[in-house]
Short mmCIF file of C-alpha atoms in Angstrom, two decimals:
data_model
loop_
_atom_site.label_atom_id
_atom_site.label_comp_id
_atom_site.label_asym_id
_atom_site.label_seq_id
_atom_site.Cartn_x
_atom_site.Cartn_y
_atom_site.Cartn_z
CA MET A 1046 24.33 -45.09 7.66
CA ALA A 1047 26.31 -42.52 9.65
CA GLU A 1048 26.43 -40.18 6.66
CA LYS A 1049 22.68 -40.47 6.07
CA SER A 1050 21.97 -39.77 9.75
CA GLU A 1051 24.28 -36.79 9.72
CA THR A 1052 22.57 -35.43 6.60
CA LEU A 1053 19.16 -35.84 8.18
CA VAL A 1054 20.24 -34.05 11.34
CA THR A 1055 21.64 -31.20 9.25
CA LYS A 1056 18.36 -30.85 7.41
CA GLU A 1057 16.40 -30.87 10.63
CA GLU A 1058 18.68 -28.23 12.08
CA LYS A 1059 18.15 -26.07 9.03
CA MET A 1060 14.40 -26.50 9.29
CA ALA A 1061 14.45 -25.55 12.96
CA GLU A 1062 16.57 -22.50 12.22
CA ALA A 1063 14.29 -21.44 9.37
CA LYS A 1064 11.20 -21.77 11.57
CA GLU A 1065 12.83 -19.68 14.26
CA LEU A 1066 13.80 -17.03 11.73
CA PHE A 1067 10.30 -17.01 10.28
CA GLY A 1068 8.67 -16.66 13.68
CA ARG A 1069 11.03 -13.89 14.71
CA GLY A 1070 10.65 -12.12 11.38
CA SER A 1071 6.85 -12.28 11.62
CA ARG A 1072 6.94 -10.84 15.13
CA ASN A 1073 9.26 -8.06 14.03
CA PHE A 1074 6.88 -7.27 11.19
CA CYS A 1075 3.92 -7.04 13.57
CA MET A 1076 5.98 -4.73 15.79
CA LYS A 1077 6.80 -2.58 12.73
CA GLN A 1078 10.50 -3.37 12.99
CA TYR A 1079 10.61 -3.83 9.25
CA SER A 1080 14.36 -3.79 8.74
CA GLU A 1081 14.89 -6.60 11.24
CA ALA A 1082 11.93 -8.47 9.79
CA ALA A 1083 13.38 -8.25 6.29
CA ASP A 1084 16.75 -9.57 7.46
CA ASP A 1085 15.22 -12.49 9.38
CA LEU A 1086 12.83 -13.43 6.60
CA SER A 1087 15.55 -13.13 3.98
CA ALA A 1088 17.67 -15.67 5.85
CA CYS A 1089 14.62 -17.86 6.38
CA CYS A 1090 13.79 -17.75 2.68
CA ALA A 1091 17.30 -18.78 1.70
CA ILE A 1092 17.14 -21.86 3.91
CA TYR A 1093 13.69 -22.99 2.83
CA SER A 1094 14.48 -22.44 -0.81
CA GLU A 1095 17.37 -24.84 -0.42
CA LEU A 1096 15.13 -27.39 1.29
CA TYR A 1097 12.02 -27.17 -0.91
CA GLY A 1098 13.00 -25.38 -4.09
CA PRO A 1099 12.10 -21.80 -5.03
CA THR A 1100 8.74 -22.60 -6.65
CA ALA A 1101 7.35 -25.13 -4.17
CA ASP A 1102 3.99 -24.58 -2.47
CA GLU A 1103 5.77 -24.20 0.85
CA CYS A 1104 7.50 -21.09 -0.49
CA GLY A 1105 4.36 -19.02 -1.01
CA LEU A 1106 3.79 -17.69 2.51
CA PRO A 1107 7.43 -16.88 3.22
CA TYR A 1108 7.61 -14.97 -0.06
CA LEU A 1109 4.53 -13.01 0.95
CA MET A 1110 5.83 -12.13 4.42
CA TYR A 1111 9.26 -11.20 3.10
CA ALA A 1112 7.74 -9.02 0.38
CA LYS A 1113 5.45 -7.32 2.91
CA SER A 1114 8.47 -6.50 5.06
CA LEU A 1115 10.38 -5.06 2.11
CA THR A 1116 7.34 -3.07 1.02
CA ALA A 1117 6.86 -1.57 4.47
CA LEU A 1118 10.58 -0.83 4.70
CA GLY A 1119 10.58 0.78 1.27
CA LYS A 1120 7.59 2.95 2.12
CA ASP A 1121 9.20 4.10 5.34
CA GLU A 1122 12.37 5.07 3.51
CA ASN A 1123 10.45 6.83 0.75
CA ASN A 1124 8.38 8.79 3.25
CA LEU A 1125 11.56 10.39 4.55
CA ILE A 1126 11.95 11.99 1.14
CA VAL A 1127 8.46 12.38 -0.33
CA PRO A 1128 7.51 15.60 1.49
CA GLY A 1129 10.62 17.28 0.05
CA GLU A 1130 9.93 20.71 1.54
CA ASP A 1131 13.61 21.63 1.70
CA GLU A 1132 14.25 20.25 -1.77
CA GLY A 1133 11.36 22.27 -3.14
CA GLU A 1134 12.89 25.47 -1.80
CA GLU A 1135 16.26 24.67 -3.32
CA ASP A 1136 14.80 23.94 -6.76
CA GLY A 1137 14.25 26.68 -9.32
CA GLU A 1138 11.46 29.12 -8.61
CA GLY A 1139 9.75 28.33 -11.90
CA GLU A 1140 9.00 24.75 -10.90
CA GLU A 1141 8.50 25.32 -7.20
CA ASP A 1142 4.75 25.94 -7.09
CA GLU A 1143 3.92 23.19 -9.55
CA GLY A 1144 6.11 20.72 -7.70
CA GLU A 1145 4.56 21.60 -4.38
CA GLU A 1146 1.05 21.08 -5.72
CA GLY A 1147 1.77 17.68 -7.21
CA GLY A 1148 4.06 16.58 -4.39
CA GLU A 1149 1.64 17.65 -1.70
CA GLU A 1150 -1.24 15.86 -3.38
CA ASP A 1151 0.72 12.66 -3.90
CA GLY A 1152 2.32 12.74 -0.47
CA GLU A 1153 -0.88 13.35 1.44
CA ALA A 1154 -2.85 10.68 -0.39
CA GLU A 1155 0.01 8.24 0.06
CA GLY A 1156 0.01 9.14 3.73
CA GLU A 1157 -3.70 8.42 3.99
CA GLU A 1158 -3.26 5.11 2.19
CA LYS A 1159 -0.47 4.13 4.56
CA GLU A 1160 -2.44 5.23 7.64
CA ALA A 1161 -5.40 3.09 6.59
CA GLU A 1162 -3.13 0.14 5.87
CA GLU A 1163 -1.30 0.43 9.18
CA LYS A 1164 -4.56 0.63 11.11
CA MET A 1165 -5.74 -2.51 9.37
CA LYS A 1166 -2.48 -4.28 10.11
CA THR A 1167 -2.75 -3.28 13.74
CA SER A 1168 -6.13 -4.98 14.04
CA GLU A 1169 -4.81 -8.03 12.24
CA GLY A 1170 -1.54 -8.12 14.17
CA LYS A 1171 -2.92 -10.07 17.10
CA SER A 1172 -4.41 -12.72 14.87
CA ASP A 1173 -1.16 -12.93 12.94
CA GLU A 1174 0.78 -13.55 16.12
CA ASN A 1175 -1.67 -15.96 17.71
CA GLY A 1176 -2.84 -17.94 14.75
CA GLU A 1177 -1.52 -17.02 11.36
CA ALA A 1178 2.15 -17.01 12.29
CA LYS A 1179 1.86 -20.50 13.73
CA LYS A 1180 0.10 -21.66 10.63
CA GLU A 1181 2.75 -20.18 8.38
CA GLU A 1182 5.83 -21.51 10.15
CA PRO A 1183 5.80 -25.08 8.83
CA GLU A 1184 5.24 -23.78 5.31
CA ALA A 1185 7.98 -21.21 5.39
CA GLY A 1186 10.19 -21.99 2.44
CA SER A 1187 10.65 -19.03 0.19
CA SER A 1188 13.93 -17.79 -1.07
CA SER A 1189 15.60 -14.53 -1.65
CA LYS A 1190 18.02 -16.51 -3.84
CA PRO A 1191 15.93 -18.63 -6.24
CA VAL A 1192 17.11 -19.08 -9.79
CA ASP A 1193 17.02 -15.68 -11.51
CA GLU A 1194 15.66 -14.07 -8.33
CA PRO A 1195 17.56 -11.37 -6.39
CA GLN A 1196 18.61 -11.60 -2.77
CA PRO A 1197 17.82 -8.11 -1.56
CA GLY A 1198 17.30 -8.51 2.18
CA PRO A 1199 20.66 -7.74 3.74
CA SER A 1200 21.68 -5.23 1.09
CA THR A 1201 18.46 -3.19 0.98
CA SER A 1202 17.51 -3.17 4.64
CA THR A 1203 19.06 -0.66 7.02
CA ASN A 1204 20.91 -3.26 9.08
CA GLY A 1205 24.32 -4.72 8.41
CA ALA A 1206 26.24 -3.08 5.61
CA GLY A 1207 23.32 -0.75 4.95
CA GLY A 1208 23.69 0.66 8.46
CA GLU A 1209 27.15 1.99 7.62
CA GLN A 1210 25.54 4.25 5.01
CA ALA A 1211 22.89 5.65 7.35
CA GLU A 1212 24.40 9.10 6.92
CA GLY A 1213 24.43 8.87 3.13
CA THR A 1214 22.69 11.25 0.78
CA GLU A 1215 18.94 11.45 0.33
CA GLU A 1216 19.45 10.16 -3.18
CA ASP A 1217 20.98 6.99 -1.79
CA ASP A 1218 18.05 6.63 0.62
CA ASP A 1219 15.62 7.07 -2.24
CA GLU A 1220 17.39 4.39 -4.24
CA LYS A 1221 17.26 2.01 -1.27
CA GLY A 1222 13.55 2.59 -0.82
CA GLY A 1223 12.93 2.11 -4.52
CA GLY A 1224 15.10 -1.00 -4.50
CA ASN A 1225 13.11 -2.57 -1.69
CA LEU A 1226 9.85 -1.93 -3.50
CA GLU A 1227 11.22 -3.28 -6.76
CA VAL A 1228 12.44 -6.48 -5.14
CA ALA A 1229 9.18 -6.85 -3.20
CA TRP A 1230 7.30 -6.57 -6.49
CA GLU A 1231 9.38 -9.34 -8.06
CA ILE A 1232 8.91 -11.60 -5.06
CA LEU A 1233 5.17 -10.96 -4.98
CA GLU A 1234 4.87 -11.84 -8.64
CA LEU A 1235 6.48 -15.19 -7.90
CA ALA A 1236 4.19 -15.67 -4.90
CA VAL A 1237 1.18 -14.93 -7.11
CA LYS A 1238 2.18 -17.76 -9.44
CA ILE A 1239 2.52 -20.15 -6.50
CA PHE A 1240 -0.86 -19.24 -4.99
CA GLU A 1241 -2.61 -19.29 -8.36
CA ALA A 1242 -1.41 -22.85 -8.82
CA GLN A 1243 -2.91 -23.77 -5.44
CA ALA A 1244 -6.41 -22.77 -6.61
CA ASP A 1245 -8.93 -22.64 -3.73
CA LYS A 1246 -6.25 -23.27 -1.13
CA GLY A 1247 -4.32 -20.18 -2.15
CA PHE A 1248 -7.16 -17.65 -2.56
CA ASP A 1249 -6.64 -15.93 0.80
CA ASN A 1250 -2.95 -15.34 0.22
CA LEU A 1251 -3.44 -14.55 -3.48
CA SER A 1252 -5.86 -11.78 -2.55
CA GLU A 1253 -3.30 -10.34 -0.15
CA CYS A 1254 -0.58 -10.54 -2.81
CA TYR A 1255 -2.66 -8.46 -5.20
CA SER A 1256 -3.36 -5.94 -2.46
CA GLU A 1257 0.37 -5.66 -1.72
CA LEU A 1258 1.15 -5.23 -5.41
CA ALA A 1259 -1.45 -2.48 -5.57
CA GLY A 1260 0.17 -0.77 -2.59
CA ILE A 1261 3.52 -0.74 -4.36
CA SER A 1262 1.93 0.73 -7.50
CA PHE A 1263 0.29 3.40 -5.35
CA GLU A 1264 3.61 4.23 -3.72
CA ASN A 1265 5.15 4.61 -7.18
CA THR A 1266 2.21 6.82 -8.29
CA HIS A 1267 0.99 4.22 -10.78
CA PHE A 1268 -2.59 4.72 -9.68
CA SER A 1269 -4.35 2.99 -12.59
CA GLU A 1270 -2.30 -0.16 -12.04
CA ALA A 1271 -3.04 0.05 -8.32
CA ILE A 1272 -6.77 0.19 -9.02
CA ASN A 1273 -6.54 -2.89 -11.24
CA ASP A 1274 -4.70 -4.91 -8.60
CA TYR A 1275 -7.02 -3.78 -5.80
CA LYS A 1276 -9.94 -4.95 -7.91
CA LYS A 1277 -8.19 -8.28 -8.50
CA SER A 1278 -7.71 -8.56 -4.75
CA LEU A 1279 -11.44 -8.03 -4.18
CA ALA A 1280 -12.40 -10.50 -6.90
CA VAL A 1281 -10.19 -13.22 -5.44
CA TYR A 1282 -11.33 -12.48 -1.90
CA GLU A 1283 -14.95 -12.99 -2.93
CA LYS A 1284 -14.01 -16.51 -4.00
CA THR A 1285 -12.95 -17.36 -0.45
CA GLY A 1286 -16.55 -17.15 0.72
CA LYS A 1287 -15.49 -15.04 3.69
CA SER A 1288 -17.15 -11.79 4.68
CA ASP A 1289 -14.65 -9.51 6.36
CA SER A 1290 -16.41 -6.23 5.69
CA ARG A 1291 -13.63 -4.29 7.37
CA LEU A 1292 -11.07 -5.65 4.94
CA VAL A 1293 -13.36 -4.96 1.98
CA ALA A 1294 -13.98 -1.43 3.25
CA GLU A 1295 -10.25 -0.80 3.43
CA ILE A 1296 -9.75 -1.88 -0.17
CA PHE A 1297 -12.62 0.26 -1.43
CA TYR A 1298 -11.19 3.19 0.49
CA LYS A 1299 -7.78 2.73 -1.13
CA ILE A 1300 -9.39 2.45 -4.57
CA GLY A 1301 -11.14 5.73 -3.83
CA LEU A 1302 -7.82 7.39 -3.00
CA CYS A 1303 -6.38 6.16 -6.30
CA HIS A 1304 -9.28 7.69 -8.20
CA VAL A 1305 -8.80 10.96 -6.31
CA MET A 1306 -5.17 11.06 -7.44
CA LEU A 1307 -6.34 10.57 -11.03
CA ASN A 1308 -8.99 13.30 -10.60
CA GLU A 1309 -11.66 10.71 -11.36
CA PHE A 1310 -14.14 12.30 -9.00
CA ASP A 1311 -17.23 10.20 -9.74
CA ASP A 1312 -15.34 6.93 -9.38
CA SER A 1313 -13.69 8.06 -6.17
CA VAL A 1314 -17.05 9.00 -4.64
CA LYS A 1315 -18.48 5.64 -5.66
CA SER A 1316 -15.60 3.77 -4.03
CA PHE A 1317 -15.77 5.83 -0.84
CA ARG A 1318 -19.50 5.14 -0.61
CA GLU A 1319 -18.82 1.43 -1.02
CA ALA A 1320 -16.38 1.69 1.87
CA CYS A 1321 -19.02 3.39 4.01
CA SER A 1322 -21.52 0.68 3.12
CA GLU A 1323 -19.10 -2.02 4.26
CA LEU A 1324 -18.41 -0.11 7.47
CA ASP A 1325 -22.16 -0.02 8.12
CA LYS A 1326 -22.09 -3.82 8.09
CA VAL A 1327 -19.26 -3.88 10.61
CA ILE A 1328 -21.08 -1.40 12.84
CA GLU A 1329 -24.22 -3.56 12.79
CA GLN A 1330 -22.14 -6.61 13.68
CA GLU A 1331 -20.63 -4.78 16.63
CA LYS A 1332 -24.03 -3.55 17.80
CA ALA A 1333 -25.30 -7.13 17.76
CA LYS A 1334 -22.62 -8.13 20.26
CA GLU A 1335 -22.88 -7.80 24.01
CA GLN A 1336 -22.39 -4.12 24.74
CA ASN A 1337 -19.42 -3.31 26.94
CA ASP A 1338 -16.76 -0.63 27.01
CA GLU A 1339 -14.73 -2.34 24.30
CA THR A 1340 -17.58 -2.80 21.82
CA LYS A 1341 -18.85 0.72 22.48
CA ALA A 1342 -15.40 2.14 21.79
CA THR A 1343 -15.15 0.08 18.60
CA ILE A 1344 -18.53 1.33 17.39
CA LYS A 1345 -17.53 4.90 18.13
CA ASP A 1346 -14.29 4.53 16.19
CA LEU A 1347 -16.09 2.96 13.23
CA GLU A 1348 -18.68 5.72 13.15
CA GLU A 1349 -15.95 8.36 13.29
CA THR A 1350 -14.17 6.62 10.44
CA LYS A 1351 -17.34 6.54 8.41
CA GLN A 1352 -17.86 10.25 9.04
CA GLU A 1353 -14.31 11.02 7.93
CA ILE A 1354 -14.92 9.17 4.68
CA ALA A 1355 -18.19 11.08 4.28
CA ASP A 1356 -16.20 14.30 4.70
CA LYS A 1357 -13.81 13.15 1.97
CA ILE A 1358 -16.79 12.51 -0.30
CA ALA A 1359 -17.96 16.07 0.33
CA ASP A 1360 -14.47 17.39 -0.45
CA VAL A 1361 -14.31 15.45 -3.71
CA GLU A 1362 -17.77 16.60 -4.79
CA GLU A 1363 -16.83 20.19 -4.02
CA ALA A 1364 -13.61 19.81 -6.01
CA LYS A 1365 -15.57 18.42 -8.94
CA LYS A 1366 -18.09 21.27 -8.77
CA THR A 1367 -15.39 23.92 -8.56
CA SER A 1368 -13.49 22.37 -11.44
CA ILE A 1369 -16.54 22.37 -13.70
CA GLU A 1370 -17.38 25.96 -12.81
CA GLU A 1371 -13.82 27.03 -13.57
CA VAL A 1372 -13.97 25.41 -17.00
CA LYS A 1373 -17.30 27.11 -17.70
CA ARG A 1374 -15.85 30.49 -16.75
CA GLU A 1375 -12.90 30.04 -19.08
CA LEU A 1376 -15.13 28.92 -21.94
CA SER A 1377 -17.38 31.91 -21.34
CA LYS A 1378 -14.40 34.26 -21.55
CA LEU A 1379 -13.39 32.80 -24.90
CA MET A 1380 -16.90 32.87 -26.32
CA ASN A 1381 -17.27 36.51 -25.25
CA GLY A 1382 -14.00 37.45 -26.90
CA GLY A 1383 -11.94 37.46 -23.74
CA GLY A 1384 -9.17 35.56 -25.47
CA SER A 1385 -9.30 37.36 -28.82
CA SER A 1386 -6.34 39.58 -28.00
CA ALA A 1387 -4.12 36.54 -27.79
CA ASN A 1388 -2.98 34.56 -30.77
CA GLY A 1389 -5.05 31.65 -32.03
CA PHE A 1390 -2.98 29.02 -30.27
CA ASP A 1391 -3.31 30.73 -26.91
CA ALA A 1392 -7.06 31.09 -27.28
CA GLY A 1393 -7.46 27.50 -28.32
CA ALA A 1394 -5.29 26.21 -25.52
CA GLY A 1395 -6.91 28.39 -22.88
CA PRO A 1396 -9.76 26.16 -21.72
CA SER A 1397 -7.68 23.00 -21.73
CA SER A 1398 -4.83 24.58 -19.80
CA SER A 1399 -7.11 26.21 -17.28
CA ALA A 1400 -9.15 23.08 -16.84
CA GLY A 1401 -6.03 21.03 -16.19
CA THR A 1402 -4.77 23.55 -13.67
CA ALA A 1403 -8.13 23.76 -11.95
CA THR A 1404 -8.40 20.01 -11.78
CA ALA A 1405 -4.93 19.58 -10.36
CA THR A 1406 -5.45 22.40 -7.90
CA ASN A 1407 -8.77 21.12 -6.68
CA GLY A 1408 -7.52 17.57 -6.51
CA SER A 1409 -4.70 18.81 -4.32
CA SER A 1410 -7.11 20.84 -2.24
CA SER A 1411 -9.28 17.82 -1.68
CA SER A 1412 -6.34 15.71 -0.64
CA SER A 1413 -5.04 18.50 1.54
CA LYS A 1414 -8.31 18.73 3.41
CA SER A 1415 -8.35 15.03 3.93
CA GLY A 1416 -4.73 14.88 4.99
CA ALA A 1417 -5.22 17.58 7.59
CA GLU A 1418 -7.86 15.56 9.35
CA LYS A 1419 -7.42 12.65 11.68
CA PRO A 1420 -6.06 9.66 9.70
CA THR A 1421 -8.87 7.46 8.54
CA ASP A 1422 -9.05 4.22 10.48
CA ILE A 1423 -10.48 1.47 8.33
CA SER A 1424 -9.59 -1.22 10.79
#
């Protein structure tokens, strides 16, 4: 009997410790202390995995929170390197301009995506602390050490042993950021399986998992994959029966950014307009409330956000128009014999090459205009 009692006490102590770690990790995440959050949630996951098993229902939410912390940490580390202005100057002159165009376009759109995401998280932070965190604590049971799963927390965060390498090379930092995102992806895929098995009960969290997966794809410049996962997130969210127009607007906005990066102008405009439509719903909801300083400020922010998206739509449409006109000019030159002095291959490649350059340039210009403005607040 003594042994059984001692075992029970040990289990209870582990549960209490895991709950404390989960609560602290969630708070650190809301405060954007992502490294500390990853460490706390990693330890929490290890304990709950031992108690419940790595694929139990109780593991879903802890996996999600841990993955979100790693994703945010990975993005922060990558953003220290993405701009790469110094690196661009050190590279060969032949690749400098091309690298700057692509890097600037990717970096600015990624910055906009992150700004929108952070604004949304800020608005959700209070609810996470007051309600969601409490709801998640008893279910916290994920693991950074399930069978065939990595335990990345301590080794990929900047605390502990990682802190000793804070003065390492940028290449090492890039690898750390990429490692965090890779591990977060693996954990999210496991969380997706858990929430899918929960059916209706898991729809809310499943939608968030897909959105997080899309964010990782965006960060890795896999824009088509990001679009697919954002659309999955929307499809699952619709099944919840909820109507958070602000959340839907954020997702449409991010889909629009992905299309911009792919130079899919029509699709990007369509997505941005969907985001504006959802923001209109939020504005109407706010106007229906009792008008005070807070609601008036919220309405003003929403209207400014909508206007910023409208400006992005104008930028994209201008980029599309300019791109088409550039292609027409090049075709006209060829048809009028402007390319006859060159060899056949050059003449044949002319329109395609120019069109690609014009598209990339205008896509970058559009992103540059957007990036120079006030970050879009979808929240």
